mmCIF file of C-alpha atoms in Angstrom:
data_model
loop_
_atom_site.group_PDB
_atom_site.id
_atom_site.type_symbol
_atom_site.label_atom_id
_atom_site.label_comp_id
_atom_site.label_asym_id
_atom_site.label_seq_id
_atom_site.Cartn_x
_atom_site.Cartn_y
_atom_site.Cartn_z
ATOM 1 C CA ASP A 1 159.825 137.357 11.695
ATOM 2 C CA SER A 2 158.225 136.997 8.241
ATOM 3 C CA ASP A 3 155.163 138.834 6.702
ATOM 4 C CA ASN A 4 154.284 135.563 5.264
ATOM 5 C CA ALA A 5 151.623 134.041 7.556
ATOM 6 C CA THR A 6 152.597 130.513 6.319
ATOM 7 C CA VAL A 7 156.237 130.917 6.973
ATOM 8 C CA ALA A 8 155.633 132.469 10.277
ATOM 9 C CA ALA A 9 153.159 129.556 11.459
ATOM 10 C CA ASN A 10 155.941 127.024 10.253
ATOM 11 C CA TYR A 11 158.776 128.957 11.942
ATOM 12 C CA LYS A 12 156.830 128.880 15.089
ATOM 13 C CA LEU A 13 156.291 125.239 14.841
ATOM 14 C CA ALA A 14 159.689 124.245 14.279
ATOM 15 C CA LYS A 15 160.790 126.611 17.299
ATOM 16 C CA LEU A 16 158.537 124.657 19.614
ATOM 17 C CA LYS A 17 160.219 121.590 18.328
ATOM 18 C CA ASN A 18 163.719 122.987 18.720
ATOM 19 C CA LEU A 19 164.289 122.541 15.070
ATOM 20 C CA THR A 20 165.649 126.135 14.531
ATOM 21 C CA GLY A 21 169.273 126.978 13.288
ATOM 22 C CA LEU A 22 169.240 123.886 10.748
ATOM 23 C CA SER A 23 170.880 124.490 7.330
ATOM 24 C CA PHE A 24 170.138 123.214 4.056
ATOM 25 C CA ASN A 25 172.279 122.512 1.061
ATOM 26 C CA THR A 26 170.092 123.776 -1.531
ATOM 27 C CA LYS A 27 170.670 124.704 -5.409
ATOM 28 C CA VAL A 28 168.180 126.678 -7.194
ATOM 29 C CA ILE A 29 168.297 126.210 -11.016
ATOM 30 C CA ILE A 30 166.986 128.796 -13.691
ATOM 31 C CA PRO A 31 166.371 127.329 -17.208
ATOM 32 C CA GLY A 32 168.084 129.461 -19.756
ATOM 33 C CA SER A 33 170.038 132.364 -19.069
ATOM 34 C CA GLN A 34 167.679 135.153 -20.180
ATOM 35 C CA ASN A 35 165.063 133.912 -17.654
ATOM 36 C CA LYS A 36 167.239 135.042 -14.685
ATOM 37 C CA ARG A 37 165.824 138.154 -13.034
ATOM 38 C CA PRO A 38 167.505 141.087 -11.387
ATOM 39 C CA THR A 39 165.781 140.221 -8.042
ATOM 40 C CA ASP A 40 167.170 136.705 -8.019
ATOM 41 C CA PRO A 41 170.160 135.892 -5.506
ATOM 42 C CA ASP A 42 173.468 135.502 -6.904
ATOM 43 C CA TRP A 43 173.423 131.838 -5.790
ATOM 44 C CA PHE A 44 170.845 131.078 -8.423
ATOM 45 C CA ASN A 45 172.446 128.737 -11.128
ATOM 46 C CA THR A 46 171.359 128.807 -14.740
ATOM 47 C CA LEU A 47 170.630 125.393 -16.964
ATOM 48 C CA GLU A 48 171.553 124.883 -20.493
ATOM 49 C CA ILE A 49 170.533 122.145 -22.888
ATOM 50 C CA SER A 50 172.470 121.080 -26.028
ATOM 51 C CA VAL A 51 170.565 121.657 -29.350
ATOM 52 C CA THR A 52 171.827 118.337 -30.331
ATOM 53 C CA GLU A 53 170.116 116.556 -27.512
ATOM 54 C CA LEU A 54 166.519 117.736 -28.753
ATOM 55 C CA SER A 55 164.476 114.709 -30.490
ATOM 56 C CA ASP A 56 161.933 115.048 -33.264
ATOM 57 C CA ASN A 57 159.327 115.032 -30.552
ATOM 58 C CA ASP A 58 160.734 117.756 -28.806
ATOM 59 C CA TRP A 59 161.215 119.933 -31.634
ATOM 60 C CA GLU A 60 157.286 119.379 -32.540
ATOM 61 C CA LEU A 61 156.676 120.781 -28.959
ATOM 62 C CA LEU A 62 158.878 123.487 -29.270
ATOM 63 C CA LEU A 63 157.521 124.623 -32.806
ATOM 64 C CA ASP A 64 153.957 124.006 -31.674
ATOM 65 C CA SER A 65 153.560 121.904 -35.146
ATOM 66 C CA ASN A 66 153.331 118.552 -36.469
ATOM 67 C CA ILE A 67 156.560 117.381 -37.842
ATOM 68 C CA ASN A 68 154.729 115.144 -40.513
ATOM 69 C CA THR A 69 152.656 117.546 -41.973
ATOM 70 C CA ASP A 70 153.700 121.125 -41.075
ATOM 71 C CA PRO A 71 156.196 122.642 -43.548
ATOM 72 C CA VAL A 72 157.834 124.589 -40.777
ATOM 73 C CA SER A 73 158.713 121.758 -38.714
ATOM 74 C CA GLN A 74 159.980 120.061 -41.700
ATOM 75 C CA LEU A 75 162.175 122.884 -42.782
ATOM 76 C CA VAL A 76 163.922 123.118 -39.282
ATOM 77 C CA LEU A 77 164.533 118.916 -39.342
ATOM 78 C CA GLU A 78 166.011 119.611 -42.808
ATOM 79 C CA ALA A 79 168.257 122.548 -41.657
ATOM 80 C CA ILE A 80 169.285 120.279 -38.717
ATOM 81 C CA ARG A 81 170.266 117.689 -41.296
ATOM 82 C CA LEU A 82 172.379 120.228 -43.314
ATOM 83 C CA VAL A 83 173.970 121.638 -40.195
ATOM 84 C CA SER A 84 175.008 118.286 -38.621
ATOM 85 C CA THR A 85 175.998 116.065 -41.601
ATOM 86 C CA ILE A 86 176.155 117.669 -44.983
ATOM 87 C CA GLY A 87 176.728 121.508 -44.708
ATOM 88 C CA TYR A 88 175.200 124.246 -46.621
ATOM 89 C CA THR A 89 175.952 127.322 -48.791
ATOM 90 C CA LEU A 90 174.781 130.815 -47.343
ATOM 91 C CA GLN A 91 173.203 133.359 -49.511
ATOM 92 C CA ASN A 92 176.687 135.201 -50.288
ATOM 93 C CA ASP A 93 177.766 132.016 -51.602
ATOM 94 C CA GLN A 94 179.975 131.184 -48.353
ATOM 95 C CA THR A 95 180.191 127.364 -47.798
ATOM 96 C CA VAL A 96 179.904 126.263 -44.150
ATOM 97 C CA GLN A 97 180.894 122.779 -43.010
ATOM 98 C CA ALA A 98 178.853 120.523 -40.875
ATOM 99 C CA LYS A 99 179.498 120.357 -37.271
ATOM 100 C CA PRO A 100 178.693 117.925 -34.579
ATOM 101 C CA ASN A 101 177.852 120.529 -31.941
ATOM 102 C CA TYR A 102 175.553 123.446 -33.386
ATOM 103 C CA SER A 103 173.452 126.369 -32.119
ATOM 104 C CA ILE A 104 170.276 127.805 -33.109
ATOM 105 C CA ASP A 105 172.112 130.407 -34.836
ATOM 106 C CA ASP A 106 173.603 127.934 -37.136
ATOM 107 C CA LEU A 107 169.985 126.506 -37.817
ATOM 108 C CA VAL A 108 168.593 129.968 -38.545
ATOM 109 C CA ASP A 109 171.704 130.302 -41.126
ATOM 110 C CA ALA A 110 170.716 126.697 -42.658
ATOM 111 C CA ALA A 111 167.105 127.683 -42.934
ATOM 112 C CA ASP A 112 168.021 130.677 -45.015
ATOM 113 C CA SER A 113 170.802 128.700 -47.081
ATOM 114 C CA ARG A 114 170.704 128.455 -50.967
ATOM 115 C CA ASP A 115 170.116 124.506 -50.257
ATOM 116 C CA LEU A 116 166.812 124.874 -48.966
ATOM 117 C CA GLU A 117 165.370 128.064 -50.785
ATOM 118 C CA GLY A 118 164.145 125.997 -53.778
ATOM 119 C CA PHE A 119 162.329 123.515 -51.797
ATOM 120 C CA PHE A 120 160.114 125.811 -49.369
ATOM 121 C CA GLN A 121 158.250 128.651 -49.915
ATOM 122 C CA PRO A 122 159.727 132.151 -48.745
ATOM 123 C CA GLN A 123 157.099 132.636 -46.124
ATOM 124 C CA THR A 124 157.815 128.941 -44.811
ATOM 125 C CA ILE A 125 161.457 130.154 -44.384
ATOM 126 C CA ARG A 126 160.570 133.393 -42.686
ATOM 127 C CA ALA A 127 158.122 131.570 -40.260
ATOM 128 C CA ALA A 128 160.779 128.926 -39.338
ATOM 129 C CA LYS A 129 163.272 131.756 -38.637
ATOM 130 C CA ARG A 130 161.065 133.719 -36.430
ATOM 131 C CA LYS A 131 160.330 130.641 -34.416
ATOM 132 C CA LEU A 132 163.718 129.625 -34.124
ATOM 133 C CA ILE A 133 165.112 133.083 -33.204
ATOM 134 C CA ALA A 134 162.247 133.274 -30.347
ATOM 135 C CA LEU A 135 163.286 129.863 -29.115
ATOM 136 C CA ASN A 136 167.182 131.222 -29.055
ATOM 137 C CA ARG A 137 166.081 134.345 -26.873
ATOM 138 C CA ILE A 138 165.579 132.499 -23.629
ATOM 139 C CA GLY A 139 169.175 131.193 -23.564
ATOM 140 C CA LEU A 140 168.299 127.760 -22.822
ATOM 141 C CA PHE A 141 169.299 125.676 -25.976
ATOM 142 C CA THR A 142 173.018 126.288 -26.671
ATOM 143 C CA THR A 143 175.976 124.156 -27.984
ATOM 144 C CA GLU A 144 176.913 122.777 -24.495
ATOM 145 C CA SER A 145 174.618 121.139 -21.888
ATOM 146 C CA THR A 146 174.828 121.744 -18.132
ATOM 147 C CA PRO A 147 176.284 118.197 -16.737
ATOM 148 C CA ILE A 148 173.335 116.496 -15.052
ATOM 149 C CA THR A 149 175.887 115.898 -12.103
ATOM 150 C CA ASN A 150 175.745 119.764 -11.598
ATOM 151 C CA LEU A 151 172.300 119.648 -10.829
ATOM 152 C CA ILE A 152 172.281 116.438 -8.495
ATOM 153 C CA LYS A 153 174.586 115.889 -5.753
ATOM 154 C CA PRO A 154 174.789 113.827 -2.587
ATOM 155 C CA ASN A 155 172.716 115.658 0.356
ATOM 156 C CA MET A 156 171.779 118.517 -1.886
ATOM 157 C CA LEU A 157 168.128 119.651 -2.744
ATOM 158 C CA THR A 158 167.886 121.075 -6.186
ATOM 159 C CA ILE A 159 164.999 123.118 -7.071
ATOM 160 C CA VAL A 160 164.260 123.517 -10.977
ATOM 161 C CA MET A 161 162.145 126.603 -11.710
ATOM 162 C CA LEU A 162 159.940 125.192 -14.556
ATOM 163 C CA ASN A 163 157.631 128.121 -13.934
ATOM 164 C CA ARG A 164 159.927 130.538 -15.699
ATOM 165 C CA LEU A 165 159.311 128.625 -19.104
ATOM 166 C CA PRO A 166 156.148 128.483 -21.412
ATOM 167 C CA GLU A 167 154.369 124.992 -21.014
ATOM 168 C CA ALA A 168 155.614 123.404 -24.205
ATOM 169 C CA TYR A 169 159.292 124.281 -22.942
ATOM 170 C CA ARG A 170 158.734 122.535 -19.564
ATOM 171 C CA GLN A 171 157.406 119.503 -21.078
ATOM 172 C CA VAL A 172 160.755 119.253 -23.216
ATOM 173 C CA LEU A 173 162.912 120.118 -20.271
ATOM 174 C CA MET A 174 161.248 117.824 -17.793
ATOM 175 C CA ALA A 175 161.621 114.783 -20.365
ATOM 176 C CA LEU A 176 165.250 115.766 -21.108
ATOM 177 C CA ILE A 177 166.305 115.971 -17.217
ATOM 178 C CA ILE A 178 164.551 112.684 -16.511
ATOM 179 C CA ARG A 179 166.242 110.901 -19.214
ATOM 180 C CA LYS A 180 169.638 112.070 -18.095
ATOM 181 C CA ILE A 181 169.024 111.041 -14.524
ATOM 182 C CA ILE A 182 167.706 107.596 -15.574
ATOM 183 C CA ASP A 183 170.629 106.900 -17.982
ATOM 184 C CA SER A 184 173.217 108.001 -15.403
ATOM 185 C CA ARG A 185 171.656 106.091 -12.505
ATOM 186 C CA SER A 186 171.337 103.124 -14.742
ATOM 187 C CA LYS A 187 175.283 103.364 -15.368
ATOM 188 C CA ALA A 188 175.539 104.022 -11.521
ATOM 189 C CA SER A 189 173.631 100.989 -10.637
ATOM 190 C CA PHE A 190 175.454 98.620 -12.791
ATOM 191 C CA ILE A 191 178.839 99.953 -11.346
ATOM 192 C CA GLU A 192 177.502 99.454 -7.851
ATOM 193 C CA LYS A 193 176.392 95.854 -8.207
ATOM 194 C CA ARG A 194 179.871 95.240 -9.727
ATOM 195 C CA ILE A 195 181.714 96.458 -6.635
ATOM 196 C CA VAL A 196 179.710 94.460 -4.317
ATOM 197 C CA PHE A 197 179.023 91.254 -6.200
ATOM 198 C CA ASP A 198 182.205 90.716 -8.400
ATOM 199 C CA SER A 199 184.536 88.909 -6.508
ATOM 200 C CA ASN A 200 186.988 88.823 -9.332
ATOM 201 C CA LEU A 201 187.668 92.549 -9.137
ATOM 202 C CA THR A 202 191.045 93.771 -7.717
ATOM 203 C CA ASN A 203 191.354 96.622 -5.381
ATOM 204 C CA ASP A 204 192.708 98.720 -8.070
ATOM 205 C CA GLU A 205 189.738 98.168 -10.495
ATOM 206 C CA LYS A 206 187.397 98.680 -7.468
ATOM 207 C CA GLU A 207 189.103 102.174 -6.692
ATOM 208 C CA GLU A 208 188.637 102.662 -10.490
ATOM 209 C CA PHE A 209 185.017 101.880 -10.341
ATOM 210 C CA LYS A 210 184.459 104.077 -7.158
ATOM 211 C CA ASN A 211 186.010 106.909 -9.386
ATOM 212 C CA ASN A 212 183.603 106.328 -12.045
ATOM 213 C CA LEU A 213 180.788 106.049 -9.836
ATOM 214 C CA ALA A 214 181.636 109.585 -8.296
ATOM 215 C CA GLU A 215 181.083 111.109 -12.128
ATOM 216 C CA GLU A 216 177.437 109.733 -12.217
ATOM 217 C CA VAL A 217 174.214 110.771 -10.467
ATOM 218 C CA PRO A 218 173.784 109.448 -6.723
ATOM 219 C CA LYS A 219 170.713 107.818 -5.494
ATOM 220 C CA THR A 220 168.032 110.362 -5.724
ATOM 221 C CA THR A 221 164.450 111.246 -4.822
ATOM 222 C CA ILE A 222 162.471 113.192 -7.512
ATOM 223 C CA LEU A 223 159.799 115.416 -6.521
ATOM 224 C CA ILE A 224 157.450 116.669 -9.249
ATOM 225 C CA ASP A 225 154.688 119.561 -8.346
ATOM 226 C CA GLU A 226 151.612 119.567 -10.330
ATOM 227 C CA VAL A 227 152.539 116.352 -12.235
ATOM 228 C CA GLN A 228 148.971 116.276 -14.056
ATOM 229 C CA ASN A 229 150.502 118.856 -16.537
ATOM 230 C CA PHE A 230 153.053 116.169 -17.561
ATOM 231 C CA ALA A 231 150.667 113.084 -17.200
ATOM 232 C CA ASP A 232 147.415 113.854 -19.186
ATOM 233 C CA PRO A 233 145.916 110.505 -19.657
ATOM 234 C CA SER A 234 144.845 111.486 -23.221
ATOM 235 C CA SER A 235 148.159 112.717 -24.284
ATOM 236 C CA LYS A 236 151.008 110.633 -26.145
ATOM 237 C CA SER A 237 153.343 112.982 -25.025
ATOM 238 C CA GLU A 238 157.203 111.912 -24.590
ATOM 239 C CA VAL A 239 157.212 113.368 -21.167
ATOM 240 C CA LYS A 240 154.332 111.130 -19.828
ATOM 241 C CA GLU A 241 156.040 108.149 -21.521
ATOM 242 C CA VAL A 242 159.416 109.025 -19.558
ATOM 243 C CA LEU A 243 157.378 109.539 -16.210
ATOM 244 C CA ILE A 244 155.864 106.168 -16.764
ATOM 245 C CA LYS A 245 159.325 104.602 -17.084
ATOM 246 C CA LEU A 246 160.632 106.435 -14.253
ATOM 247 C CA VAL A 247 157.826 105.191 -11.812
ATOM 248 C CA LYS A 248 157.900 101.632 -13.094
ATOM 249 C CA GLU A 249 161.641 101.147 -13.223
ATOM 250 C CA GLY A 250 163.349 103.695 -11.445
ATOM 251 C CA ARG A 251 163.536 102.122 -8.105
ATOM 252 C CA ASN A 252 165.759 99.426 -9.530
ATOM 253 C CA SER A 253 168.266 101.771 -10.052
ATOM 254 C CA GLY A 254 168.073 103.971 -6.776
ATOM 255 C CA LEU A 255 165.393 106.230 -7.945
ATOM 256 C CA SER A 256 162.459 107.296 -6.111
ATOM 257 C CA VAL A 257 159.574 109.616 -7.015
ATOM 258 C CA ILE A 258 157.105 111.792 -5.088
ATOM 259 C CA ILE A 259 154.433 113.411 -7.143
ATOM 260 C CA ALA A 260 152.006 116.147 -6.056
ATOM 261 C CA THR A 261 148.685 117.277 -7.618
ATOM 262 C CA GLN A 262 145.196 118.670 -6.651
ATOM 263 C CA GLN A 263 143.825 116.759 -9.504
ATOM 264 C CA PRO A 264 144.385 112.932 -9.162
ATOM 265 C CA SER A 265 141.907 112.220 -11.816
ATOM 266 C CA ALA A 266 143.850 113.930 -14.178
ATOM 267 C CA ILE A 267 146.704 111.599 -13.912
ATOM 268 C CA ASP A 268 147.326 108.655 -16.263
ATOM 269 C CA LYS A 269 146.690 105.460 -14.395
ATOM 270 C CA LYS A 270 149.944 104.020 -15.430
ATOM 271 C CA ILE A 271 151.739 106.339 -13.156
#
């Protein structure tokens, strides 16, 4: 029994059709460790994205500013350059070496470094640090990414709770996830075709390919609700371009797409 009328009606219908007792392998993903709530079940998982995977366009969305004209965005991109390739000097004269895997805390330190204080106004540095610290609070962007194969497995339904993120963060995360899925399925599709069509492969090589295949995303159907939020005809967002690529090319690598909206006219015609 349920207090929810819709759930009760659906259960009644399933019972009439003898569909009760079915089980589903389901995983729920919460973007960012700080977005998990005390009322969430223990089996809800969290998702993390490496800071190093963010593109310039992603930073533009996250910082809500134009990377070409806004000094805050320009400072953050310069901090990324220092942290990832050059290194920097803290206010206490301590030298910090460049590192390939860096955190937002590292970017905050670089933004406040001696290397940048002569090139940006103090208020710009303070504003950049505030935005980076706010971004860090949700626990989504860290030094290590959750492997995409942790999200998507054969015969499993995965639900990503994007509604727990601000709108700009949703766009960035959607684009990142879909890019990773497309990349993994492209690799998997090539391996699948080699196994089937390459008659020169030895049995050992086929086994090795099958092991490699198990490390990639399986054939998948992606369902996107309220898709108009990611496919505005007037926008030039990265997430929309990724969606267009997914819809146009996904089937070739084993990806199907289902989109849902109450505003069909608000979706770009290319989708």
